[in-house]
PDB file of C-alpha atoms and ligand atoms in Angstrom:
ATOM      1  CA  MET A   1     123.539  57.716 111.589  1.00 65.00           C
ATOM      2  CA  PRO A   2     123.033  54.220 112.805  1.00 73.00           C
ATOM      3  CA  GLU A   3     125.784  51.756 112.394  1.00 78.00           C
ATOM      4  CA  LEU A   4     125.595  47.957 112.090  1.00 85.00           C
ATOM      5  CA  PRO A   5     125.056  47.135 115.827  1.00 82.00           C
ATOM      6  CA  GLU A   6     122.157  49.625 116.038  1.00 80.00           C
ATOM      7  CA  VAL A   7     120.569  48.223 112.911  1.00 85.00           C
ATOM      8  CA  GLU A   8     120.937  44.657 114.373  1.00 87.00           C
ATOM      9  CA  VAL A   9     119.136  45.798 117.558  1.00 83.00           C
ATOM     10  CA  VAL A  10     116.293  47.165 115.388  1.00 85.00           C
ATOM     11  CA  ARG A  11     116.290  43.791 113.405  1.00 88.00           C
ATOM     12  CA  ARG A  12     115.923  41.857 116.597  1.00 86.00           C
ATOM     13  CA  GLY A  13     113.080  44.115 117.684  1.00 85.00           C
ATOM     14  CA  LEU A  14     111.327  43.548 114.352  1.00 90.00           C
ATOM     15  CA  GLU A  15     111.813  39.809 114.597  1.00 90.00           C
ATOM     16  CA  ARG A  16     110.350  39.808 118.093  1.00 88.00           C
ATOM     17  CA  TRP A  17     107.330  42.152 117.435  1.00 91.00           C
ATOM     18  CA  VAL A  18     106.616  42.103 113.718  1.00 93.00           C
ATOM     19  CA  SER A  19     107.696  38.805 112.152  1.00 94.00           C
ATOM     20  CA  GLY A  20     104.928  36.313 111.602  1.00 96.00           C
ATOM     21  CA  ARG A  21     102.193  38.973 111.538  1.00 96.00           C
ATOM     22  CA  THR A  22      99.942  39.670 108.448  1.00 97.00           C
ATOM     23  CA  VAL A  23      99.545  43.239 107.153  1.00 97.00           C
ATOM     24  CA  GLY A  24      96.023  44.503 107.644  1.00 96.00           C
ATOM     25  CA  GLY A  25      96.416  48.028 106.335  1.00 96.00           C
ATOM     26  CA  VAL A  26      99.035  50.556 105.245  1.00 97.00           C
ATOM     27  CA  GLU A  27      98.950  54.414 105.435  1.00 97.00           C
ATOM     28  CA  VAL A  28     101.583  56.391 103.587  1.00 97.00           C
ATOM     29  CA  LEU A  29     101.660  59.817 105.178  1.00 96.00           C
ATOM     30  CA  HIS A  30     104.541  61.376 103.207  1.00 95.00           C
ATOM     31  CA  PRO A  31     105.374  60.577  99.598  1.00 94.00           C
ATOM     32  CA  ARG A  32     109.143  61.043 100.182  1.00 93.00           C
ATOM     33  CA  ALA A  33     109.213  58.035 102.472  1.00 94.00           C
ATOM     34  CA  VAL A  34     108.234  55.637  99.653  1.00 94.00           C
ATOM     35  CA  ARG A  35     110.191  57.481  96.894  1.00 93.00           C
ATOM     36  CA  ARG A  36     112.413  54.332  96.263  1.00 92.00           C
ATOM     37  CA  HIS A  37     109.302  52.317  95.685  1.00 93.00           C
ATOM     38  CA  ILE A  38     108.903  52.381  91.882  1.00 90.00           C
ATOM     39  CA  GLY A  39     105.149  52.217  91.868  1.00 91.00           C
ATOM     40  CA  GLY A  40     104.495  54.988  94.438  1.00 92.00           C
ATOM     41  CA  GLY A  41     102.598  55.034  97.704  1.00 94.00           C
ATOM     42  CA  SER A  42      99.360  53.391  96.692  1.00 95.00           C
ATOM     43  CA  ASP A  43     101.173  50.553  94.947  1.00 96.00           C
ATOM     44  CA  PHE A  44     103.392  50.099  98.128  1.00 96.00           C
ATOM     45  CA  ALA A  45     100.327  49.845 100.213  1.00 96.00           C
ATOM     46  CA  ALA A  46      98.433  47.484  97.848  1.00 94.00           C
ATOM     47  CA  GLY A  47     101.563  45.275  97.654  1.00 92.00           C
ATOM     48  CA  LEU A  48     101.792  44.698 101.363  1.00 95.00           C
ATOM     49  CA  LEU A  49      98.053  44.269 102.217  1.00 95.00           C
ATOM     50  CA  GLY A  50      97.251  40.682 103.302  1.00 95.00           C
ATOM     51  CA  ARG A  51     100.948  39.592 103.156  1.00 96.00           C
ATOM     52  CA  ARG A  52     102.515  37.786 106.052  1.00 96.00           C
ATOM     53  CA  ILE A  53     105.934  39.164 107.156  1.00 97.00           C
ATOM     54  CA  GLY A  54     108.760  36.672 107.445  1.00 96.00           C
ATOM     55  CA  THR A  55     111.906  36.727 109.755  1.00 95.00           C
ATOM     56  CA  ALA A  56     113.509  40.191 109.680  1.00 94.00           C
ATOM     57  CA  ARG A  57     116.931  40.072 108.029  1.00 95.00           C
ATOM     58  CA  ARG A  58     119.978  42.364 107.752  1.00 94.00           C
ATOM     59  CA  ARG A  59     123.082  42.775 105.790  1.00 94.00           C
ATOM     60  CA  GLY A  60     125.479  45.462 106.901  1.00 91.00           C
ATOM     61  CA  LYS A  61     123.245  48.494 107.720  1.00 87.00           C
ATOM     62  CA  TYR A  62     120.429  47.343 105.405  1.00 90.00           C
ATOM     63  CA  LEU A  63     117.407  45.819 106.931  1.00 93.00           C
ATOM     64  CA  TRP A  64     114.479  43.996 105.316  1.00 96.00           C
ATOM     65  CA  LEU A  65     111.232  42.183 106.066  1.00 97.00           C
ATOM     66  CA  PRO A  66     110.768  39.228 103.701  1.00 97.00           C
ATOM     67  CA  LEU A  67     107.126  38.816 102.473  1.00 95.00           C
ATOM     68  CA  GLU A  68     106.211  35.199 102.709  1.00 89.00           C
ATOM     69  CA  ASP A  69     104.679  33.375  99.828  1.00 77.00           C
ATOM     70  CA  GLY A  70     106.396  35.313  97.185  1.00 74.00           C
ATOM     71  CA  GLY A  71     109.870  36.507  96.189  1.00 91.00           C
ATOM     72  CA  SER A  72     109.740  40.042  97.527  1.00 95.00           C
ATOM     73  CA  ALA A  73     110.716  42.015 100.674  1.00 96.00           C
ATOM     74  CA  VAL A  74     110.197  45.385 102.276  1.00 97.00           C
ATOM     75  CA  LEU A  75     113.585  47.136 102.451  1.00 96.00           C
ATOM     76  CA  GLY A  76     114.023  49.734 105.169  1.00 92.00           C
ATOM     77  CA  HIS A  77     116.456  52.581 104.819  1.00 85.00           C
ATOM     78  CA  LEU A  78     116.914  54.372 108.165  1.00 82.00           C
ATOM     79  CA  GLY A  79     118.935  57.185 106.523  1.00 78.00           C
ATOM     80  CA  MET A  80     119.992  59.743 109.079  1.00 74.00           C
ATOM     81  CA  SER A  81     117.134  59.883 111.375  1.00 77.00           C
ATOM     82  CA  GLY A  82     114.708  57.016 110.469  1.00 84.00           C
ATOM     83  CA  GLN A  83     113.056  55.026 113.246  1.00 86.00           C
ATOM     84  CA  LEU A  84     110.924  51.915 113.206  1.00 89.00           C
ATOM     85  CA  LEU A  85     108.645  51.952 116.112  1.00 88.00           C
ATOM     86  CA  VAL A  86     106.226  49.254 117.361  1.00 89.00           C
ATOM     87  CA  GLN A  87     103.557  51.330 119.140  1.00 89.00           C
ATOM     88  CA  PRO A  88     100.140  50.680 120.684  1.00 91.00           C
ATOM     89  CA  GLU A  89      97.489  51.507 118.078  1.00 93.00           C
ATOM     90  CA  ALA A  90      96.112  54.114 120.506  1.00 93.00           C
ATOM     91  CA  ALA A  91      99.413  55.932 120.996  1.00 92.00           C
ATOM     92  CA  VAL A  92      99.406  59.514 119.599  1.00 95.00           C
ATOM     93  CA  ASP A  93     101.069  59.861 116.216  1.00 96.00           C
ATOM     94  CA  GLU A  94     104.646  61.018 116.261  1.00 93.00           C
ATOM     95  CA  LYS A  95     105.171  64.475 114.697  1.00 94.00           C
ATOM     96  CA  HIS A  96     107.318  62.998 111.979  1.00 94.00           C
ATOM     97  CA  LEU A  97     105.231  59.808 111.284  1.00 96.00           C
ATOM     98  CA  ARG A  98     105.650  58.863 107.628  1.00 96.00           C
ATOM     99  CA  ILE A  99     104.239  55.294 107.225  1.00 97.00           C
ATOM    100  CA  ARG A 100     101.899  53.257 109.386  1.00 97.00           C
ATOM    101  CA  ILE A 101     101.505  49.507 108.932  1.00 97.00           C
ATOM    102  CA  ARG A 102      98.579  47.868 110.733  1.00 97.00           C
ATOM    103  CA  PHE A 103      98.057  44.254 111.501  1.00 96.00           C
ATOM    104  CA  GLY A 104      94.588  42.756 111.601  1.00 86.00           C
ATOM    105  CA  ASP A 105      95.495  40.331 114.419  1.00 92.00           C
ATOM    106  CA  GLY A 106      94.069  41.990 117.507  1.00 91.00           C
ATOM    107  CA  LEU A 107      97.468  42.248 119.218  1.00 92.00           C
ATOM    108  CA  GLY A 108      96.913  45.945 119.517  1.00 92.00           C
ATOM    109  CA  THR A 109     100.291  47.225 118.044  1.00 93.00           C
ATOM    110  CA  GLU A 110     101.287  48.671 114.754  1.00 94.00           C
ATOM    111  CA  LEU A 111     104.610  49.314 112.980  1.00 95.00           C
ATOM    112  CA  ARG A 112     105.469  52.996 112.422  1.00 94.00           C
ATOM    113  CA  PHE A 113     108.198  54.516 110.228  1.00 94.00           C
ATOM    114  CA  VAL A 114     109.111  57.849 111.747  1.00 92.00           C
ATOM    115  CA  ASP A 115     111.670  60.078 110.055  1.00 90.00           C
ATOM    116  CA  GLN A 116     112.353  63.779 110.788  1.00 87.00           C
ATOM    117  CA  ARG A 117     114.696  64.511 107.929  1.00 84.00           C
ATOM    118  CA  THR A 118     113.128  61.951 105.516  1.00 84.00           C
ATOM    119  CA  PHE A 119     116.314  60.667 104.006  1.00 86.00           C
ATOM    120  CA  GLY A 120     115.173  57.144 104.847  1.00 88.00           C
ATOM    121  CA  GLY A 121     112.076  55.229 103.646  1.00 93.00           C
ATOM    122  CA  LEU A 122     110.554  51.837 102.828  1.00 95.00           C
ATOM    123  CA  SER A 123     110.252  50.075  99.503  1.00 96.00           C
ATOM    124  CA  VAL A 124     109.285  46.737  98.182  1.00 95.00           C
ATOM    125  CA  HIS A 125     111.769  44.862  95.978  1.00 95.00           C
ATOM    126  CA  ASP A 126     112.024  41.504  94.322  1.00 95.00           C
ATOM    127  CA  THR A 127     114.427  39.177  96.086  1.00 95.00           C
ATOM    128  CA  THR A 128     117.457  37.253  94.692  1.00 94.00           C
ATOM    129  CA  PRO A 129     117.755  33.514  95.085  1.00 91.00           C
ATOM    130  CA  ASP A 130     119.617  34.215  98.318  1.00 88.00           C
ATOM    131  CA  GLY A 131     116.700  36.111  99.662  1.00 92.00           C
ATOM    132  CA  LEU A 132     118.255  39.578  99.303  1.00 94.00           C
ATOM    133  CA  PRO A 133     116.273  42.555  97.921  1.00 96.00           C
ATOM    134  CA  ASP A 134     117.637  43.050  94.343  1.00 95.00           C
ATOM    135  CA  ALA A 135     118.398  46.767  95.231  1.00 93.00           C
ATOM    136  CA  ILE A 136     121.164  45.606  97.607  1.00 93.00           C
ATOM    137  CA  ALA A 137     122.408  42.489  95.836  1.00 92.00           C
ATOM    138  CA  HIS A 138     125.811  44.252  95.215  1.00 91.00           C
ATOM    139  CA  ILE A 139     126.409  44.808  98.912  1.00 93.00           C
ATOM    140  CA  ALA A 140     129.155  42.633 100.367  1.00 95.00           C
ATOM    141  CA  ARG A 141     128.503  40.463 103.458  1.00 95.00           C
ATOM    142  CA  ASP A 142     129.272  42.072 106.830  1.00 95.00           C
ATOM    143  CA  PRO A 143     131.875  40.835 109.250  1.00 95.00           C
ATOM    144  CA  LEU A 144     129.341  39.342 111.640  1.00 94.00           C
ATOM    145  CA  ASP A 145     127.875  37.202 108.823  1.00 94.00           C
ATOM    146  CA  PRO A 146     128.973  33.546 109.465  1.00 94.00           C
ATOM    147  CA  ALA A 147     129.499  33.284 105.711  1.00 94.00           C
ATOM    148  CA  PHE A 148     131.893  36.229 105.485  1.00 96.00           C
ATOM    149  CA  ASP A 149     135.105  34.978 103.710  1.00 95.00           C
ATOM    150  CA  ASP A 150     138.101  36.259 105.546  1.00 95.00           C
ATOM    151  CA  ALA A 151     140.586  34.872 103.055  1.00 95.00           C
ATOM    152  CA  ALA A 152     138.782  36.439 100.054  1.00 95.00           C
ATOM    153  CA  PHE A 153     138.686  39.809 101.981  1.00 95.00           C
ATOM    154  CA  HIS A 154     142.457  39.645 102.416  1.00 96.00           C
ATOM    155  CA  ARG A 155     143.040  38.739  98.735  1.00 95.00           C
ATOM    156  CA  ALA A 156     140.844  41.710  97.700  1.00 95.00           C
ATOM    157  CA  LEU A 157     142.824  44.071  99.938  1.00 94.00           C
ATOM    158  CA  ARG A 158     146.115  42.958  98.401  1.00 94.00           C
ATOM    159  CA  LEU A 159     144.827  43.549  94.933  1.00 93.00           C
ATOM    160  CA  ARG A 160     143.365  46.977  95.454  1.00 91.00           C
ATOM    161  CA  ARG A 161     145.278  50.200  95.178  1.00 90.00           C
ATOM    162  CA  THR A 162     143.602  51.739  98.156  1.00 95.00           C
ATOM    163  CA  THR A 163     144.129  52.572 101.790  1.00 96.00           C
ATOM    164  CA  ILE A 164     142.823  50.594 104.839  1.00 97.00           C
ATOM    165  CA  LYS A 165     140.062  52.870 106.034  1.00 97.00           C
ATOM    166  CA  ARG A 166     138.792  53.387 102.577  1.00 97.00           C
ATOM    167  CA  ALA A 167     138.657  49.707 102.157  1.00 97.00           C
ATOM    168  CA  LEU A 168     136.855  49.148 105.448  1.00 97.00           C
ATOM    169  CA  LEU A 169     134.142  51.605 104.330  1.00 95.00           C
ATOM    170  CA  ASP A 170     133.821  50.105 100.814  1.00 94.00           C
ATOM    171  CA  GLN A 171     130.390  48.333 100.736  1.00 91.00           C
ATOM    172  CA  SER A 172     131.560  46.125  97.863  1.00 92.00           C
ATOM    173  CA  LEU A 173     134.354  44.618  99.996  1.00 95.00           C
ATOM    174  CA  VAL A 174     132.795  44.519 103.447  1.00 96.00           C
ATOM    175  CA  SER A 175     129.455  46.038 104.566  1.00 94.00           C
ATOM    176  CA  GLY A 176     128.362  47.627 107.755  1.00 90.00           C
ATOM    177  CA  VAL A 177     131.610  49.234 108.918  1.00 92.00           C
ATOM    178  CA  GLY A 178     130.983  52.913 109.446  1.00 89.00           C
ATOM    179  CA  ASN A 179     133.394  55.770 110.490  1.00 90.00           C
ATOM    180  CA  ILE A 180     133.115  55.170 114.291  1.00 89.00           C
ATOM    181  CA  TYR A 181     133.850  51.423 114.184  1.00 90.00           C
ATOM    182  CA  ALA A 182     136.539  51.753 111.546  1.00 95.00           C
ATOM    183  CA  ASP A 183     138.443  54.217 113.808  1.00 95.00           C
ATOM    184  CA  GLU A 184     137.951  51.980 116.844  1.00 95.00           C
ATOM    185  CA  ALA A 185     139.196  48.787 115.056  1.00 96.00           C
ATOM    186  CA  LEU A 186     142.140  50.643 113.500  1.00 98.00           C
ATOM    187  CA  TRP A 187     143.185  51.965 116.885  1.00 98.00           C
ATOM    188  CA  ARG A 188     143.000  48.382 118.417  1.00 97.00           C
ATOM    189  CA  ALA A 189     144.959  47.069 115.491  1.00 97.00           C
ATOM    190  CA  GLY A 190     147.594  49.834 115.675  1.00 97.00           C
ATOM    191  CA  LEU A 191     147.047  50.618 112.015  1.00 97.00           C
ATOM    192  CA  HIS A 192     147.103  54.109 110.549  1.00 97.00           C
ATOM    193  CA  TYR A 193     143.968  54.900 108.449  1.00 97.00           C
ATOM    194  CA  ASP A 194     146.101  55.770 105.303  1.00 96.00           C
ATOM    195  CA  ARG A 195     148.054  52.584 105.259  1.00 95.00           C
ATOM    196  CA  PRO A 196     148.067  51.085 101.738  1.00 95.00           C
ATOM    197  CA  THR A 197     146.188  47.783 101.731  1.00 95.00           C
ATOM    198  CA  ALA A 198     148.580  46.218  99.207  1.00 92.00           C
ATOM    199  CA  GLY A 199     151.253  45.737 101.857  1.00 90.00           C
ATOM    200  CA  LEU A 200     149.038  44.168 104.625  1.00 94.00           C
ATOM    201  CA  THR A 201     150.063  40.690 105.583  1.00 95.00           C
ATOM    202  CA  ARG A 202     147.496  37.974 105.909  1.00 95.00           C
ATOM    203  CA  ALA A 203     148.007  37.941 109.641  1.00 95.00           C
ATOM    204  CA  ARG A 204     147.456  41.737 109.918  1.00 95.00           C
ATOM    205  CA  SER A 205     144.251  41.686 107.915  1.00 95.00           C
ATOM    206  CA  VAL A 206     142.877  38.695 109.948  1.00 94.00           C
ATOM    207  CA  GLU A 207     143.756  40.565 113.141  1.00 96.00           C
ATOM    208  CA  LEU A 208     141.997  43.705 111.899  1.00 97.00           C
ATOM    209  CA  LEU A 209     138.861  41.807 111.104  1.00 97.00           C
ATOM    210  CA  GLY A 210     138.973  40.282 114.547  1.00 97.00           C
ATOM    211  CA  HIS A 211     139.070  43.893 116.022  1.00 96.00           C
ATOM    212  CA  VAL A 212     136.206  44.959 113.821  1.00 95.00           C
ATOM    213  CA  ARG A 213     134.132  42.058 115.137  1.00 95.00           C
ATOM    214  CA  ASP A 214     135.098  42.800 118.727  1.00 93.00           C
ATOM    215  CA  VAL A 215     134.110  46.468 118.625  1.00 90.00           C
ATOM    216  CA  MET A 216     130.779  45.516 116.977  1.00 88.00           C
ATOM    217  CA  ASN A 217     130.010  42.703 119.382  1.00 89.00           C
ATOM    218  CA  ALA A 218     130.837  44.961 122.361  1.00 85.00           C
ATOM    219  CA  ALA A 219     128.432  47.482 121.013  1.00 81.00           C
ATOM    220  CA  LEU A 220     125.793  44.841 120.490  1.00 81.00           C
ATOM    221  CA  ALA A 221     126.237  43.604 123.999  1.00 77.00           C
ATOM    222  CA  VAL A 222     125.047  46.947 125.392  1.00 73.00           C
ATOM    223  CA  GLY A 223     122.424  47.630 122.766  1.00 67.00           C
ATOM    224  CA  GLY A 224     124.228  49.568 120.145  1.00 56.00           C
ATOM    225  CA  THR A 225     125.886  52.946 120.035  1.00 53.00           C
ATOM    226  CA  SER A 226     124.988  55.960 117.988  1.00 50.00           C
ATOM    227  CA  PHE A 227     126.010  59.697 118.159  1.00 43.00           C
ATOM    228  CA  ASP A 228     122.603  60.579 116.644  1.00 44.00           C
ATOM    229  CA  SER A 229     120.226  61.302 119.594  1.00 42.00           C
ATOM    230  CA  LEU A 230     117.372  60.836 117.040  1.00 44.00           C
ATOM    231  CA  TYR A 231     118.108  57.148 116.818  1.00 48.00           C
ATOM    232  CA  VAL A 232     115.609  55.147 118.804  1.00 52.00           C
ATOM    233  CA  ASN A 233     115.222  51.357 118.530  1.00 53.00           C
ATOM    234  CA  VAL A 234     112.194  49.472 117.380  1.00 54.00           C
ATOM    235  CA  ASN A 235     110.377  49.789 120.726  1.00 49.00           C
ATOM    236  CA  GLY A 236     111.059  53.481 121.058  1.00 51.00           C
ATOM    237  CA  GLU A 237     113.748  52.903 123.687  1.00 50.00           C
ATOM    238  CA  SER A 238     116.922  54.913 123.011  1.00 47.00           C
ATOM    239  CA  GLY A 239     119.594  52.921 121.393  1.00 46.00           C
ATOM    240  CA  TYR A 240     122.162  55.515 122.451  1.00 42.00           C
ATOM    241  CA  PHE A 241     124.897  53.861 124.380  1.00 47.00           C
ATOM    242  CA  ASP A 242     127.520  55.732 126.316  1.00 47.00           C
ATOM    243  CA  ARG A 243     130.227  53.176 126.579  1.00 54.00           C
ATOM    244  CA  SER A 244     133.438  55.104 126.184  1.00 66.00           C
ATOM    245  CA  LEU A 245     135.150  54.695 122.804  1.00 87.00           C
ATOM    246  CA  ASP A 246     138.877  54.381 122.573  1.00 92.00           C
ATOM    247  CA  ALA A 247     139.436  56.528 119.440  1.00 94.00           C
ATOM    248  CA  TYR A 248     136.437  58.113 118.018  1.00 91.00           C
ATOM    249  CA  GLY A 249     135.684  61.593 119.307  1.00 90.00           C
ATOM    250  CA  ARG A 250     138.833  61.675 121.599  1.00 92.00           C
ATOM    251  CA  GLU A 251     140.898  64.414 119.958  1.00 95.00           C
ATOM    252  CA  ASP A 252     143.553  65.762 122.429  1.00 97.00           C
ATOM    253  CA  GLU A 253     142.687  63.192 125.004  1.00 96.00           C
ATOM    254  CA  PRO A 254     145.428  60.704 126.102  1.00 97.00           C
ATOM    255  CA  CYS A 255     145.628  57.458 124.136  1.00 97.00           C
ATOM    256  CA  ARG A 256     144.352  54.711 126.488  1.00 96.00           C
ATOM    257  CA  ARG A 257     147.378  52.566 125.516  1.00 97.00           C
ATOM    258  CA  CYS A 258     150.311  54.944 125.466  1.00 98.00           C
ATOM    259  CA  GLY A 259     149.124  58.312 126.891  1.00 98.00           C
ATOM    260  CA  THR A 260     149.993  60.292 123.705  1.00 98.00           C
ATOM    261  CA  ALA A 261     147.384  62.939 122.742  1.00 98.00           C
ATOM    262  CA  MET A 262     144.890  61.556 120.203  1.00 98.00           C
ATOM    263  CA  ARG A 263     144.626  63.470 116.917  1.00 97.00           C
ATOM    264  CA  ARG A 264     141.881  64.195 114.435  1.00 97.00           C
ATOM    265  CA  ARG A 265     142.305  64.739 110.800  1.00 96.00           C
ATOM    266  CA  PRO A 266     139.752  65.619 108.124  1.00 95.00           C
ATOM    267  CA  TRP A 267     139.099  62.528 106.084  1.00 93.00           C
ATOM    268  CA  MET A 268     136.677  62.206 103.112  1.00 91.00           C
ATOM    269  CA  ASN A 269     134.300  64.889 104.470  1.00 90.00           C
ATOM    270  CA  ARG A 270     134.515  63.207 107.874  1.00 91.00           C
ATOM    271  CA  SER A 271     137.160  62.854 110.557  1.00 94.00           C
ATOM    272  CA  SER A 272     139.689  60.241 111.469  1.00 96.00           C
ATOM    273  CA  TYR A 273     140.792  59.849 115.083  1.00 96.00           C
ATOM    274  CA  PHE A 274     144.107  58.063 115.805  1.00 97.00           C
ATOM    275  CA  CYS A 275     147.031  57.873 118.109  1.00 98.00           C
ATOM    276  CA  PRO A 276     150.118  59.281 116.328  1.00 97.00           C
ATOM    277  CA  ARG A 277     152.386  56.930 118.266  1.00 97.00           C
ATOM    278  CA  CYS A 278     150.423  53.622 118.167  1.00 97.00           C
ATOM    279  CA  GLN A 279     149.213  54.246 114.561  1.00 97.00           C
ATOM    280  CA  ARG A 280     152.257  55.441 112.685  1.00 95.00           C
ATOM    281  CA  PRO A 281     151.400  57.160 109.343  1.00 91.00           C
ATOM    282  CA  PRO A 282     152.794  55.229 106.350  1.00 88.00           C
ATOM    283  CA  ARG A 283     156.135  56.366 105.031  1.00 77.00           C
ATOM    284  CA  PRO A 284     155.822  58.475 101.926  1.00 69.00           C
ATOM    285  CA  LEU A 285     156.716  56.589  98.706  1.00 59.00           C
ATOM    286  CA  PRO A 286     160.331  57.190  97.834  1.00 58.00           C
ATOM    287  CA  ARG A 287     160.751  59.691  95.054  1.00 62.00           C
ATOM    288  CA  VAL A 288     162.083  58.165  91.858  1.00 60.00           C
ATOM    289  CA  ALA A 289     164.665  60.323  90.086  1.00 55.00           C
ATOM    290  CA  SER A 290     163.786  61.095  86.594  1.00 50.00           C
TER     291      SER A 290
HETATM  292 ZN1   ZN B   1     148.901  55.377 121.645  1.00 93.42          ZN
END
């Protein structure tokens, strides 16, 4: 499943290769890929025809192409295996090609949505005054957004009865932090994933946000990371990046800071990787005699 850095790599590819072009034709090859579009495949195609695509945008792991001259945007869900490929028109169709968008500009390339498992798709939505597709208006800003409010994030953490990793993955608090980057940032911060957020100091939450940004920026610098080999960026080049991670996937390997064997624990149908020495579990709450 792509995380924020991978989606940002795709966004940059779309900005480079698709933004500014006018849609000349749309072919929907599988109805599941447009199931989030209320009017169905033919309405999706008719709605895009003749529209000029604006600058590709992203919030968290959500990606969209604004349609110029009118209050709507094409929202892309990559799901587990979705790919947006810019291919020469003459290139052989991919086995799992679901949607083709042609441009009538003679540049010789087209945009293809390819998705083996078809959890992803494309859909057109009205946009809010901020330019967000209305379907994702409830999604919080991501930590790489210049307008992300660190102080408000800290206040929200203090008010919630939750634990730190749950908070990092809560899209209404902060978007775009997935399991891999949460484990990496928590390891860097020396925080156990089950620490209650209510006790975090301002300095600790600011430090944690800094680590989240650092791991995302490091991934972006080398083109994104993903453990899904199906993930391919907008030009069909693999976005897989083999930079060694410090926590995620390192069960029984020595902590790169203290040498203690790293541990893995089941966590919300996923796994959490941590160093039992650098990231001490929270003390259980004292029992109150009744
Ligand atoms: Zn350690």
